[in-house]
XYZ file of C-alpha atoms in Angstrom:
537
model
C 66.535 -68.220 83.239
C 70.149 -67.722 82.183
C 71.680 -64.289 81.738
C 72.439 -62.367 78.586
C 74.517 -59.195 78.604
C 76.589 -57.521 75.910
C 76.898 -53.962 77.176
C 80.704 -53.948 77.639
C 83.705 -54.670 75.424
C 84.395 -57.971 77.209
C 81.211 -59.572 75.862
C 82.198 -63.228 75.598
C 83.149 -64.441 72.106
C 82.268 -60.990 70.827
C 78.554 -61.763 71.121
C 77.541 -61.618 74.804
C 77.858 -63.175 78.237
C 75.245 -65.897 78.447
C 76.557 -68.313 81.041
C 76.467 -68.462 84.830
C 78.724 -65.441 85.224
C 79.646 -62.454 83.092
C 83.188 -61.433 82.245
C 82.817 -58.545 84.724
C 82.062 -61.012 87.535
C 78.311 -60.480 87.993
C 76.336 -63.705 88.291
C 73.076 -64.657 86.604
C 70.900 -63.424 89.468
C 72.465 -59.960 89.572
C 72.522 -59.703 85.765
C 68.810 -60.468 85.546
C 67.981 -58.124 88.427
C 69.817 -55.336 86.624
C 67.711 -56.018 83.519
C 64.517 -55.840 85.589
C 65.640 -52.603 87.247
C 66.243 -51.017 83.830
C 62.836 -52.279 82.684
C 61.184 -50.860 85.820
C 62.978 -47.558 85.232
C 61.627 -47.458 81.675
C 58.082 -47.919 83.010
C 58.669 -45.166 85.588
C 59.946 -42.880 82.832
C 56.854 -43.646 80.741
C 54.431 -42.517 83.458
C 56.614 -39.502 84.295
C 56.471 -38.452 80.639
C 52.691 -38.935 80.381
C 52.040 -37.120 83.671
C 54.400 -34.251 82.712
C 55.835 -34.280 86.248
C 59.156 -32.476 86.741
C 60.778 -33.293 90.097
C 64.436 -33.116 91.091
C 64.099 -36.168 93.328
C 62.801 -38.266 90.414
C 65.552 -36.967 88.125
C 68.211 -38.114 90.593
C 66.441 -41.413 91.265
C 66.294 -42.317 87.564
C 69.947 -41.328 87.060
C 70.983 -43.479 90.026
C 69.076 -46.472 88.650
C 70.894 -46.193 85.327
C 74.284 -45.633 86.964
C 74.039 -48.666 89.259
C 73.710 -51.000 86.264
C 76.827 -49.690 84.512
C 79.616 -52.255 84.162
C 81.635 -52.926 87.338
C 79.516 -50.727 89.621
C 77.183 -52.824 91.756
C 77.063 -56.565 92.391
C 74.743 -56.536 95.433
C 71.619 -58.682 94.924
C 69.685 -57.191 97.854
C 70.310 -53.675 96.606
C 68.727 -54.429 93.247
C 65.713 -56.219 94.707
C 64.965 -53.296 97.016
C 65.598 -50.767 94.257
C 63.143 -52.525 91.929
C 60.458 -52.385 94.648
C 61.180 -48.689 95.220
C 61.042 -47.923 91.499
C 57.732 -49.745 91.047
C 56.265 -47.959 94.081
C 57.166 -44.539 92.672
C 55.754 -45.553 89.289
C 52.487 -46.822 90.751
C 51.964 -43.669 92.832
C 52.095 -41.586 89.654
C 50.167 -44.116 87.550
C 47.105 -43.946 89.859
C 46.307 -40.542 88.371
C 46.632 -41.762 84.771
C 44.378 -43.744 82.453
C 44.774 -46.162 79.526
C 48.388 -47.069 80.267
C 49.819 -50.055 78.324
C 49.888 -53.314 80.263
C 53.662 -53.622 79.971
C 54.003 -50.277 81.774
C 51.903 -51.330 84.762
C 53.346 -54.812 85.239
C 53.393 -55.747 88.928
C 56.779 -55.741 90.657
C 55.636 -55.923 94.274
C 57.335 -59.173 95.342
C 60.217 -61.456 94.420
C 58.018 -63.744 92.345
C 56.880 -60.741 90.283
C 60.517 -59.822 89.708
C 61.421 -63.341 88.611
C 58.430 -63.399 86.265
C 59.555 -60.108 84.706
C 63.009 -61.383 83.738
C 61.871 -62.597 80.314
C 60.122 -59.366 79.313
C 63.032 -57.321 80.726
C 65.714 -59.226 78.843
C 67.720 -57.501 76.124
C 66.603 -60.308 73.812
C 62.896 -59.550 74.359
C 63.106 -57.233 71.339
C 63.141 -59.653 68.400
C 64.092 -57.194 65.642
C 67.897 -57.199 65.677
C 68.318 -53.669 64.327
C 65.670 -52.128 66.599
C 67.240 -53.998 69.520
C 70.673 -52.696 68.569
C 69.518 -49.060 68.465
C 67.518 -49.409 71.674
C 70.520 -50.801 73.508
C 72.866 -48.208 72.002
C 70.453 -45.567 73.318
C 70.187 -47.198 76.765
C 73.957 -47.485 77.110
C 74.348 -43.864 76.063
C 71.832 -42.932 78.763
C 73.771 -44.963 81.318
C 76.916 -43.031 80.458
C 74.981 -39.749 80.693
C 73.609 -40.778 84.075
C 77.120 -41.391 85.398
C 78.194 -37.862 84.496
C 74.921 -36.371 85.703
C 75.168 -38.119 89.065
C 78.597 -36.594 89.749
C 77.285 -33.146 88.793
C 74.251 -33.587 91.054
C 76.530 -34.466 93.957
C 78.093 -31.025 93.561
C 74.705 -29.308 93.374
C 74.478 -28.815 89.587
C 71.276 -29.784 87.755
C 69.867 -29.467 84.243
C 66.190 -30.194 83.681
C 66.625 -30.529 79.906
C 69.038 -33.443 80.436
C 66.584 -35.089 82.829
C 63.687 -34.529 80.394
C 65.576 -36.145 77.521
C 66.477 -39.135 79.711
C 62.784 -39.626 80.506
C 61.763 -39.203 76.848
C 64.392 -41.654 75.590
C 63.671 -44.294 78.238
C 59.952 -43.996 77.583
C 60.546 -44.385 73.837
C 62.103 -47.805 74.374
C 58.710 -48.969 75.708
C 57.006 -47.982 72.441
C 56.877 -49.535 68.981
C 58.705 -46.879 67.011
C 60.351 -47.108 63.612
C 64.047 -47.678 62.987
C 64.654 -44.042 62.004
C 62.926 -42.829 65.180
C 65.374 -44.735 67.353
C 68.304 -43.639 65.201
C 67.199 -40.038 65.696
C 67.058 -40.548 69.469
C 70.543 -42.067 69.469
C 71.954 -39.040 67.663
C 70.004 -36.693 69.948
C 71.529 -38.535 72.890
C 74.922 -37.360 71.614
C 73.754 -33.749 71.872
C 72.775 -34.223 75.507
C 76.018 -36.115 76.050
C 77.863 -32.890 75.205
C 75.527 -30.970 77.519
C 76.007 -33.292 80.484
C 79.789 -33.313 80.087
C 79.763 -29.512 79.945
C 77.633 -29.460 83.106
C 80.038 -31.746 84.957
C 83.021 -29.741 83.742
C 81.373 -26.604 85.130
C 80.563 -28.342 88.413
C 84.123 -29.615 88.872
C 85.945 -26.443 87.872
C 83.686 -24.016 89.735
C 83.986 -26.169 92.857
C 87.657 -27.179 92.751
C 89.269 -24.774 90.250
C 90.572 -25.353 86.724
C 93.012 -28.277 86.525
C 96.648 -27.195 86.425
C 99.655 -28.877 84.827
C 100.882 -31.011 87.721
C 103.481 -33.634 88.576
C 101.983 -36.512 90.554
C 104.048 -38.719 92.860
C 103.690 -42.467 92.199
C 105.760 -43.597 95.178
C 104.660 -44.048 98.810
C 105.423 -42.732 102.279
C 105.716 -44.647 105.540
C 102.367 -43.631 107.010
C 99.237 -45.802 106.939
C 97.045 -44.922 103.980
C 93.563 -44.921 102.486
C 93.217 -45.593 98.757
C 90.323 -43.957 96.902
C 89.160 -45.116 93.483
C 86.293 -44.373 91.131
C 85.372 -40.875 89.956
C 83.475 -38.875 92.581
C 85.386 -35.741 93.654
C 82.873 -34.842 96.382
C 83.656 -38.096 98.162
C 87.377 -37.396 97.872
C 86.957 -33.898 99.309
C 85.066 -35.188 102.333
C 87.604 -37.969 102.890
C 90.472 -35.458 102.808
C 88.726 -33.192 105.304
C 88.070 -36.075 107.708
C 91.604 -37.527 107.498
C 93.415 -34.216 107.926
C 95.648 -34.303 111.005
C 95.121 -38.029 111.632
C 98.540 -39.169 110.382
C 96.841 -41.059 107.533
C 97.864 -40.473 103.923
C 95.342 -40.519 101.064
C 96.274 -41.986 97.667
C 94.320 -42.131 94.417
C 93.865 -45.165 92.186
C 92.987 -45.339 88.476
C 90.390 -42.734 87.453
C 90.850 -40.714 90.646
C 94.414 -39.818 89.532
C 93.326 -36.506 87.879
C 92.089 -35.191 91.243
C 95.729 -34.181 91.800
C 95.361 -31.598 89.024
C 92.701 -29.534 90.856
C 93.996 -26.546 92.881
C 91.621 -27.045 95.809
C 92.999 -30.491 96.630
C 96.622 -29.333 96.631
C 96.283 -27.706 100.052
C 96.076 -31.121 101.715
C 99.619 -32.201 102.640
C 98.445 -35.765 103.301
C 97.133 -36.104 99.722
C 100.235 -38.009 98.669
C 99.952 -39.241 95.093
C 98.664 -42.025 92.861
C 99.066 -45.706 93.686
C 99.021 -48.281 90.926
C 97.466 -48.327 87.504
C 94.174 -49.045 85.760
C 91.117 -50.592 87.427
C 91.679 -54.141 86.223
C 94.931 -54.494 88.192
C 93.223 -53.842 91.505
C 93.272 -57.493 92.600
C 97.054 -57.223 93.023
C 97.325 -53.502 93.847
C 94.587 -53.443 96.492
C 96.284 -56.444 98.086
C 99.660 -54.702 98.355
C 98.214 -51.369 99.481
C 97.546 -52.853 102.954
C 95.030 -50.179 103.998
C 91.303 -49.618 103.379
C 90.070 -48.855 99.865
C 87.085 -46.638 99.052
C 85.180 -47.236 95.790
C 83.184 -44.124 94.902
C 81.699 -45.201 91.569
C 82.113 -47.897 88.927
C 85.369 -49.834 88.331
C 85.000 -52.403 91.107
C 86.343 -55.868 90.338
C 84.842 -58.562 92.623
C 87.361 -58.531 95.509
C 89.410 -61.443 96.779
C 88.623 -62.739 100.247
C 92.154 -61.776 101.315
C 91.348 -58.055 101.156
C 87.542 -57.973 100.881
C 87.240 -56.754 104.487
C 89.224 -53.638 103.498
C 86.883 -52.689 100.618
C 84.375 -49.936 101.381
C 81.748 -48.889 98.849
C 79.619 -45.771 98.609
C 77.148 -44.115 96.259
C 76.114 -46.398 93.406
C 78.759 -49.034 94.176
C 77.954 -52.188 96.097
C 79.219 -55.682 96.768
C 77.762 -58.242 99.163
C 79.928 -58.476 102.278
C 81.659 -55.107 101.837
C 80.876 -52.206 104.179
C 78.763 -49.575 102.459
C 79.071 -45.916 103.469
C 75.607 -44.407 103.303
C 74.641 -41.253 101.452
C 75.199 -37.903 103.131
C 72.277 -36.240 104.849
C 71.414 -32.719 103.746
C 74.169 -30.388 104.871
C 76.337 -33.162 106.332
C 79.324 -35.140 105.059
C 79.397 -38.878 104.575
C 80.844 -40.629 107.608
C 84.222 -42.111 106.670
C 85.235 -42.892 110.266
C 85.147 -46.696 109.684
C 87.902 -46.337 107.069
C 89.911 -43.986 109.248
C 89.781 -46.284 112.270
C 90.786 -49.281 110.146
C 93.633 -47.371 108.492
C 95.161 -46.600 111.889
C 95.651 -50.343 112.425
C 97.185 -51.072 108.994
C 100.723 -51.166 107.665
C 101.849 -48.552 105.168
C 101.486 -49.422 101.462
C 104.008 -51.627 99.704
C 105.783 -49.441 97.158
C 105.092 -50.481 93.559
C 107.186 -47.860 91.752
C 108.911 -44.521 92.157
C 108.821 -41.264 90.234
C 106.263 -38.820 88.886
C 103.787 -38.548 86.053
C 102.496 -35.312 84.556
C 98.930 -34.301 83.727
C 96.398 -31.537 84.042
C 96.016 -30.559 80.375
C 92.310 -29.808 80.506
C 90.834 -27.246 78.129
C 91.718 -24.188 80.267
C 95.389 -25.172 80.225
C 95.347 -25.947 76.512
C 93.704 -22.576 75.869
C 96.485 -20.901 77.860
C 99.028 -22.755 75.718
C 97.130 -22.165 72.462
C 99.657 -19.776 70.913
C 102.501 -22.198 71.649
C 100.543 -25.151 70.265
C 99.460 -23.302 67.114
C 103.019 -22.125 66.470
C 104.307 -25.689 66.925
C 101.859 -26.876 64.264
C 102.582 -24.022 61.863
C 106.348 -24.555 62.197
C 105.968 -28.266 61.508
C 107.275 -29.290 64.942
C 103.900 -30.935 65.626
C 102.360 -32.620 62.611
C 99.586 -34.661 64.229
C 97.456 -34.905 67.351
C 96.072 -38.346 68.129
C 93.158 -38.639 70.546
C 93.754 -41.879 72.435
C 91.072 -41.465 75.105
C 88.707 -43.995 76.620
C 89.106 -47.099 78.712
C 91.677 -49.696 79.656
C 90.881 -53.361 80.165
C 92.186 -56.843 80.838
C 92.545 -58.287 77.361
C 96.025 -58.810 75.924
C 94.919 -57.222 72.642
C 94.875 -53.847 74.418
C 98.677 -53.896 74.322
C 98.013 -52.548 70.824
C 97.580 -49.093 72.376
C 100.973 -49.213 74.110
C 102.593 -50.307 70.868
C 100.735 -47.623 68.916
C 101.912 -44.903 71.318
C 105.504 -46.163 71.145
C 105.465 -46.238 67.335
C 103.960 -42.786 66.821
C 106.265 -40.424 64.926
C 108.199 -38.068 67.224
C 106.263 -35.113 65.810
C 102.932 -36.488 67.083
C 101.172 -35.593 70.346
C 98.681 -37.804 72.220
C 95.534 -36.192 73.665
C 94.023 -38.447 76.306
C 91.425 -38.755 79.053
C 90.136 -41.776 80.938
C 91.947 -44.873 82.163
C 93.133 -45.667 78.613
C 96.118 -43.454 79.497
C 97.577 -46.143 81.738
C 98.665 -47.950 78.579
C 101.156 -45.158 77.792
C 101.299 -42.413 80.461
C 104.441 -43.902 82.024
C 106.306 -44.339 78.745
C 109.272 -42.062 78.116
C 107.849 -40.318 75.039
C 109.502 -36.961 75.710
C 108.237 -33.570 74.559
C 108.187 -31.260 71.544
C 109.581 -27.839 72.355
C 108.327 -28.128 75.931
C 104.962 -29.603 74.964
C 104.687 -33.122 76.502
C 103.831 -35.776 73.947
C 101.085 -37.112 76.240
C 98.592 -34.417 77.230
C 96.291 -35.896 79.891
C 93.011 -33.973 80.303
C 91.820 -36.125 83.214
C 89.134 -38.721 83.904
C 86.823 -40.186 81.286
C 84.452 -37.659 82.906
C 86.754 -34.967 81.476
C 86.461 -36.043 77.840
C 84.605 -32.780 77.299
C 88.030 -31.100 77.487
C 89.144 -32.978 74.379
C 86.103 -31.734 72.473
C 86.674 -28.149 73.637
C 90.361 -28.423 72.712
C 89.464 -29.535 69.175
C 86.943 -26.696 68.787
C 89.463 -24.139 70.115
C 92.089 -25.371 67.650
C 89.553 -25.189 64.815
C 88.912 -21.559 65.767
C 92.633 -20.777 66.142
C 93.388 -22.131 62.657
C 90.327 -20.453 61.123
C 88.914 -23.747 59.837
C 85.309 -24.357 58.840
C 85.237 -28.063 59.624
C 86.507 -29.839 62.738
C 87.628 -32.726 60.503
C 90.138 -30.450 58.745
C 92.263 -30.354 61.901
C 95.443 -32.482 62.085
C 93.688 -34.744 64.631
C 93.123 -38.491 64.385
C 90.891 -40.456 66.776
C 92.000 -43.873 68.026
C 89.548 -44.534 70.861
C 89.631 -47.508 73.228
C 86.282 -48.381 74.799
C 85.175 -50.684 77.582
C 81.873 -49.597 79.103
C 78.908 -47.275 78.763
C 80.569 -43.944 79.561
C 82.679 -44.523 76.453
C 79.420 -44.969 74.525
C 78.161 -41.487 75.435
C 81.579 -39.990 74.630
C 81.370 -41.590 71.176
C 77.839 -40.277 70.608
C 78.941 -36.817 71.770
C 81.789 -36.805 69.241
C 79.372 -37.817 66.488
C 77.071 -34.956 67.464
C 80.011 -32.550 67.167
C 80.563 -33.775 63.628
C 83.753 -35.748 64.200
C 84.271 -38.400 61.525
C 86.601 -41.324 60.854
C 86.892 -42.446 64.477
C 88.762 -45.701 64.982
C 87.176 -47.736 67.789
C 88.709 -50.746 69.490
C 89.934 -53.169 70.525
C 86.671 -54.618 69.122
C 83.481 -53.051 67.851
C 80.556 -53.292 70.307
C 78.725 -56.601 70.244
C 75.399 -54.767 70.596
C 75.757 -53.149 67.174
C 73.981 -55.116 64.463
C 75.552 -55.309 61.007
C 73.009 -52.850 59.631
C 73.618 -50.341 62.429
C 77.372 -50.670 61.902
C 76.798 -49.922 58.217
C 74.890 -46.739 59.111
C 77.767 -45.605 61.359
C 80.365 -46.440 58.716
C 78.470 -44.801 55.848
C 77.573 -41.622 57.751
C 80.498 -41.169 60.139
C 83.363 -43.306 58.855
C 83.638 -45.306 62.091
C 85.967 -48.292 61.835
C 87.784 -50.852 63.959
C 91.485 -51.332 64.635
C 93.571 -53.728 62.536
C 97.288 -53.651 63.378
C 99.671 -50.900 64.489
C 101.536 -50.606 61.173
C 98.475 -50.296 58.942
C 96.497 -48.152 61.395
C 99.468 -45.826 61.825
C 99.675 -45.333 58.067
C 95.937 -44.694 57.801
C 95.609 -42.336 60.788
C 98.962 -40.577 60.960
C 100.596 -41.097 57.601
């Protein structure tokens, strides 16, 4: 059976990837295995809900299953086959104590033939009602984004049973024949737990590594051999820095790991040099020129070229056939990064791509500290508009829109950003307003919570009743499922009139789009001139 996937912004022809290979690079086999794993996870969630079991190990397991199927995370066929078996085994152990379970919940997944037979029932297209399908998938993709944030919090020892319970409830609901309004309610409830999970991760990161500080980050290189770390997991970075200290090896960040330089705890490492390169989609050229080993800690892996594939190491939820995988840490022990360290010692230093510095670290604690200055700048008229340009970057040429939009913003406008979308404008010379940089980078897409807190703090500072009365416009770029949960979180907070681009999600049916437009004012981008007039005036 061929594949069908439309979970990311690159869905072919704006409808879905339905050929031998998706735009992300996953082939038909992996795409279908991911569908079966999600289906198996739904059946596990169903029996967990019925049995009323609450177990931390199951909470993590379900989150990991969701996270591994996020775009650009795992392309390893054997991983998915084994994970499906493991999921079905856990489900069946619980199901033995239960009675009158639906047949679709107890479907056998004990061998490869069972898995192949389940592809049809596991397919996105198995739900024939377009609007129900749209809401189910919107809910699933929101849960995938939640799982990504939850996984990083779990790695730092922070849990929340309410988040895990909602994940189980929502997954289980997709196995039932509910009404349209039931699924719409779950989607909106998902936004509430999106806020909760982002708050949990923010707490985990800041209590472990300190509140991000305004920081200048070097984008040049030194002459030592280096290790490049990408993805989002700060625990992995910490353990890599500890193990490379005193070895003569420098550590550089790539893409979404850039904001690690803002955390106080990482600044004590003199071999933590700076950021190398740009957004995830340029890694085929930038990983090539880096010369040393590269560690992928979470999603944002592009299928590597053979010329540098031997230097790609994966860990956690990331996987690619033929790349060395660093196994999970045992209780109380670090992951073993010695294979990267030994390889790095034999490699040339990175080829320099650029020189200079970029500034960031404007998470909510820093904005709160600057609140009086920011409020005064608004009251004096020096700052007339904040534009949230958070989210994702991507390959398509149409994303140059965001660079052009940033360049054309009036000089009295300030950009609030988080996520890899910033690479479209964080190296532009946009200047500052009375010492306030015109690009305020809060951090990773994981740090989007800071943008919500910033808006709420400004609402309080100005004494406003409604968050939509603030001089803030939202021009959000999306690519994958973490952007979906950020969107749902903003809707839960009451934010309206969000502009979403470069295209609206292919998984939204026309009727679901109408609901979002009518109730929340969501719209797509058009062109810089008209959008500027509409959003900024």
